[in-house]
Amino acid sequence: MSAETDGRSGGQGRISQWLRGRRPRPDAADDSAGREELLLAAAGAGLPLAPAAHPSAYRCSCDRVGCPTPARHPVSFAWQTQSTTDRSQIERWARHQPLANFITATGMVHDVLDVPVEAGREALERLLGSGIEVGPVALSGDDRMLFFTATRGTPEDEDEWWPCELDCHPETMDEHPGLRWHCRGSYVLVPPARLPGELTVQWLRGPEHPLPDPLSLLEVLTDECARYVGGEREQAAAWPLRG
């Protein structure tokens, strides 16, 4: 999908209209040929992939009781070393596991800035309207947007690795309701993917877009996330006053 904006003062942009007015198609990830093509396109752009769980009825295919991230986690504990861009391997996985979702390991080639959809929608319009280069962007379910960027990389001196409270690992996602920064040791689902409740993960801007420097997006994303979190807190504070 190509993203356009028709100006913040002249009404909501096309991206905003699309997000507000269109629900993900439940069958979007069921087209096996299209699924494989999209996975290979992601791998061709350098995103390392590995098989992940998928929805099974209203649960996760892993059958773990109370799975905390249903259909969102890799199937192997060795996902970091298993992740690959090898076309033949991905084709084998896709054909032998036709229901599987796929994760992409972050911090190797790319990072992902993961934000609430409301903040992401506004940020995307601002970024495109300002002429800032934006890379691939995915809609994850109905509540999160994923901005794919180049990785920070691994410094030669580990003491130079700058830890950040925004860094997000899969097991700590609930601790970061605003912006989550997936870097080394983390992962996200790569489109196309299916989630419980007939939700999907799908591209808004595909992997053909070059990966930008994360710092070029960070100021706008953090600004919009602060607005979003601030608005949520105001609503929560006002709730007891409502009659």
CSV table of N, CA and C in Angstrom, one decimal, residues 1-56:
chain,number,residue,atom,x,y,z
A,1,MET,N,0.8,-1.2,0.0
A,1,MET,CA,0.0,0.0,0.0
A,1,MET,C,0.9,1.2,0.0
A,2,SER,N,0.6,2.2,-0.9
A,2,SER,CA,1.4,3.4,-0.9
A,2,SER,C,0.7,4.4,0.1
A,3,ALA,N,1.5,5.1,0.9
A,3,ALA,CA,0.9,6.0,1.9
A,3,ALA,C,1.0,7.4,1.4
A,4,GLU,N,-0.1,8.2,1.6
A,4,GLU,CA,-0.2,9.6,1.2
A,4,GLU,C,-0.9,10.3,2.3
A,5,THR,N,-0.7,11.6,2.3
A,5,THR,CA,-1.3,12.5,3.2
A,5,THR,C,-1.8,13.7,2.5
A,6,ASP,N,-3.0,14.2,2.8
A,6,ASP,CA,-3.6,15.4,2.2
A,6,ASP,C,-3.6,16.6,3.1
A,7,GLY,N,-2.7,16.5,4.1
A,7,GLY,CA,-2.6,17.7,5.0
A,7,GLY,C,-3.3,17.6,6.3
A,8,ARG,N,-2.7,18.0,7.4
A,8,ARG,CA,-3.3,17.9,8.7
A,8,ARG,C,-4.4,18.9,8.8
A,9,SER,N,-4.3,20.1,8.2
A,9,SER,CA,-5.3,21.1,8.4
A,9,SER,C,-6.5,20.9,7.4
A,10,GLY,N,-6.3,20.1,6.4
A,10,GLY,CA,-7.4,19.9,5.4
A,10,GLY,C,-8.2,18.7,5.6
A,11,GLY,N,-8.1,18.1,6.8
A,11,GLY,CA,-8.8,16.9,7.1
A,11,GLY,C,-7.9,15.7,7.3
A,12,GLN,N,-8.4,14.6,7.7
A,12,GLN,CA,-7.5,13.5,7.9
A,12,GLN,C,-6.9,12.9,6.6
A,13,GLY,N,-5.7,12.5,6.7
A,13,GLY,CA,-5.0,11.9,5.6
A,13,GLY,C,-5.5,10.6,5.2
A,14,ARG,N,-5.1,10.1,4.1
A,14,ARG,CA,-5.6,8.8,3.6
A,14,ARG,C,-5.2,7.7,4.5
A,15,ILE,N,-4.0,7.8,5.1
A,15,ILE,CA,-3.6,6.7,6.0
A,15,ILE,C,-4.6,6.7,7.2
A,16,SER,N,-4.9,7.9,7.8
A,16,SER,CA,-5.8,7.9,8.9
A,16,SER,C,-7.2,7.4,8.5
A,17,GLN,N,-7.7,7.7,7.4
A,17,GLN,CA,-9.0,7.2,6.9
A,17,GLN,C,-8.9,5.7,6.8
A,18,TRP,N,-7.8,5.2,6.2
A,18,TRP,CA,-7.7,3.8,6.0
A,18,TRP,C,-7.7,3.0,7.3
A,19,LEU,N,-7.0,3.5,8.3
A,19,LEU,CA,-6.9,2.9,9.6
A,19,LEU,C,-8.2,2.9,10.3
A,20,ARG,N,-8.9,4.0,10.2
A,20,ARG,CA,-10.2,4.2,11.0
A,20,ARG,C,-11.3,3.5,10.3
A,21,GLY,N,-11.3,3.3,9.0
A,21,GLY,CA,-12.4,2.8,8.3
A,21,GLY,C,-12.4,1.4,7.8
A,22,ARG,N,-11.1,0.8,7.8
A,22,ARG,CA,-11.0,-0.5,7.3
A,22,ARG,C,-10.5,-1.5,8.3
A,23,ARG,N,-11.2,-2.6,8.4
A,23,ARG,CA,-10.7,-3.7,9.3
A,23,ARG,C,-9.9,-4.6,8.5
A,24,PRO,N,-8.8,-5.2,9.2
A,24,PRO,CA,-8.0,-6.2,8.5
A,24,PRO,C,-8.9,-7.4,8.0
A,25,ARG,N,-8.5,-7.9,6.8
A,25,ARG,CA,-9.3,-9.0,6.3
A,25,ARG,C,-8.9,-10.3,7.0
A,26,PRO,N,-9.8,-11.0,7.6
A,26,PRO,CA,-9.4,-12.2,8.3
A,26,PRO,C,-8.7,-13.3,7.4
A,27,ASP,N,-9.0,-13.3,6.1
A,27,ASP,CA,-8.4,-14.3,5.2
A,27,ASP,C,-7.2,-13.8,4.5
A,28,ALA,N,-6.6,-12.6,4.9
A,28,ALA,CA,-5.5,-12.0,4.2
A,28,ALA,C,-4.3,-12.9,4.3
A,29,ALA,N,-4.1,-13.7,5.4
A,29,ALA,CA,-2.9,-14.5,5.5
A,29,ALA,C,-3.2,-16.0,5.0
A,30,ASP,N,-4.4,-16.3,4.5
A,30,ASP,CA,-4.7,-17.6,4.1
A,30,ASP,C,-4.4,-17.9,2.7
A,31,ASP,N,-4.0,-16.9,1.9
A,31,ASP,CA,-3.6,-17.1,0.5
A,31,ASP,C,-2.2,-17.6,0.6
A,32,SER,N,-1.9,-18.9,0.4
A,32,SER,CA,-0.6,-19.5,0.5
A,32,SER,C,0.4,-18.9,-0.4
A,33,ALA,N,0.0,-18.7,-1.7
A,33,ALA,CA,0.9,-18.1,-2.7
A,33,ALA,C,1.3,-16.7,-2.3
A,34,GLY,N,0.3,-15.9,-1.9
A,34,GLY,CA,0.6,-14.5,-1.5
A,34,GLY,C,1.4,-14.5,-0.2
A,35,ARG,N,1.1,-15.4,0.7
A,35,ARG,CA,1.9,-15.5,1.9
A,35,ARG,C,3.3,-15.7,1.7
A,36,GLU,N,3.6,-16.7,0.9
A,36,GLU,CA,5.0,-17.0,0.6
A,36,GLU,C,5.7,-15.9,-0.1
A,37,GLU,N,5.0,-15.3,-1.1
A,37,GLU,CA,5.6,-14.1,-1.8
A,37,GLU,C,6.0,-13.0,-0.8
A,38,LEU,N,5.1,-12.7,0.1
A,38,LEU,CA,5.4,-11.6,1.1
A,38,LEU,C,6.5,-12.0,2.0
A,39,LEU,N,6.6,-13.2,2.4
A,39,LEU,CA,7.7,-13.7,3.3
A,39,LEU,C,9.0,-13.6,2.6
A,40,LEU,N,9.0,-14.0,1.3
A,40,LEU,CA,10.3,-13.9,0.6
A,40,LEU,C,10.7,-12.5,0.3
A,41,ALA,N,9.7,-11.6,0.1
A,41,ALA,CA,10.0,-10.2,-0.1
A,41,ALA,C,10.6,-9.6,1.2
A,42,ALA,N,10.1,-10.0,2.3
A,42,ALA,CA,10.7,-9.5,3.6
A,42,ALA,C,12.1,-10.1,3.8
A,43,ALA,N,12.3,-11.3,3.5
A,43,ALA,CA,13.7,-11.9,3.5
A,43,ALA,C,14.6,-11.3,2.5
A,44,GLY,N,14.1,-11.0,1.3
A,44,GLY,CA,14.9,-10.4,0.3
A,44,GLY,C,15.3,-9.0,0.7
A,45,ALA,N,14.6,-8.3,1.6
A,45,ALA,CA,14.9,-7.0,2.1
A,45,ALA,C,15.9,-7.1,3.3
A,46,GLY,N,16.3,-8.3,3.6
A,46,GLY,CA,17.3,-8.5,4.7
A,46,GLY,C,16.7,-8.8,6.0
A,47,LEU,N,15.4,-9.1,6.2
A,47,LEU,CA,14.8,-9.3,7.5
A,47,LEU,C,14.9,-10.8,7.8
A,48,PRO,N,15.7,-11.3,8.8
A,48,PRO,CA,15.8,-12.7,9.1
A,48,PRO,C,14.5,-13.2,9.7
A,49,LEU,N,14.1,-14.4,9.2
A,49,LEU,CA,12.8,-15.0,9.6
A,49,LEU,C,13.0,-16.3,10.3
A,50,ALA,N,12.0,-16.6,11.1
A,50,ALA,CA,11.9,-18.0,11.7
A,50,ALA,C,10.4,-18.3,12.0
A,51,PRO,N,10.0,-19.5,11.9
A,51,PRO,CA,8.6,-19.9,12.2
A,51,PRO,C,8.1,-19.5,13.5
A,52,ALA,N,6.8,-19.2,13.6
A,52,ALA,CA,6.2,-18.8,14.9
A,52,ALA,C,4.9,-19.5,15.0
A,53,ALA,N,4.3,-19.4,16.2
A,53,ALA,CA,3.0,-20.1,16.5
A,53,ALA,C,1.9,-19.4,15.7
A,54,HIS,N,0.7,-19.9,15.7
A,54,HIS,CA,-0.4,-19.4,15.0
A,54,HIS,C,-1.7,-19.6,15.8
A,55,PRO,N,-2.8,-19.0,15.5
A,55,PRO,CA,-4.0,-19.2,16.3
A,55,PRO,C,-4.5,-20.6,16.0
A,56,SER,N,-5.0,-21.2,17.1
A,56,SER,CA,-5.7,-22.5,17.0
A,56,SER,C,-7.0,-22.4,17.8
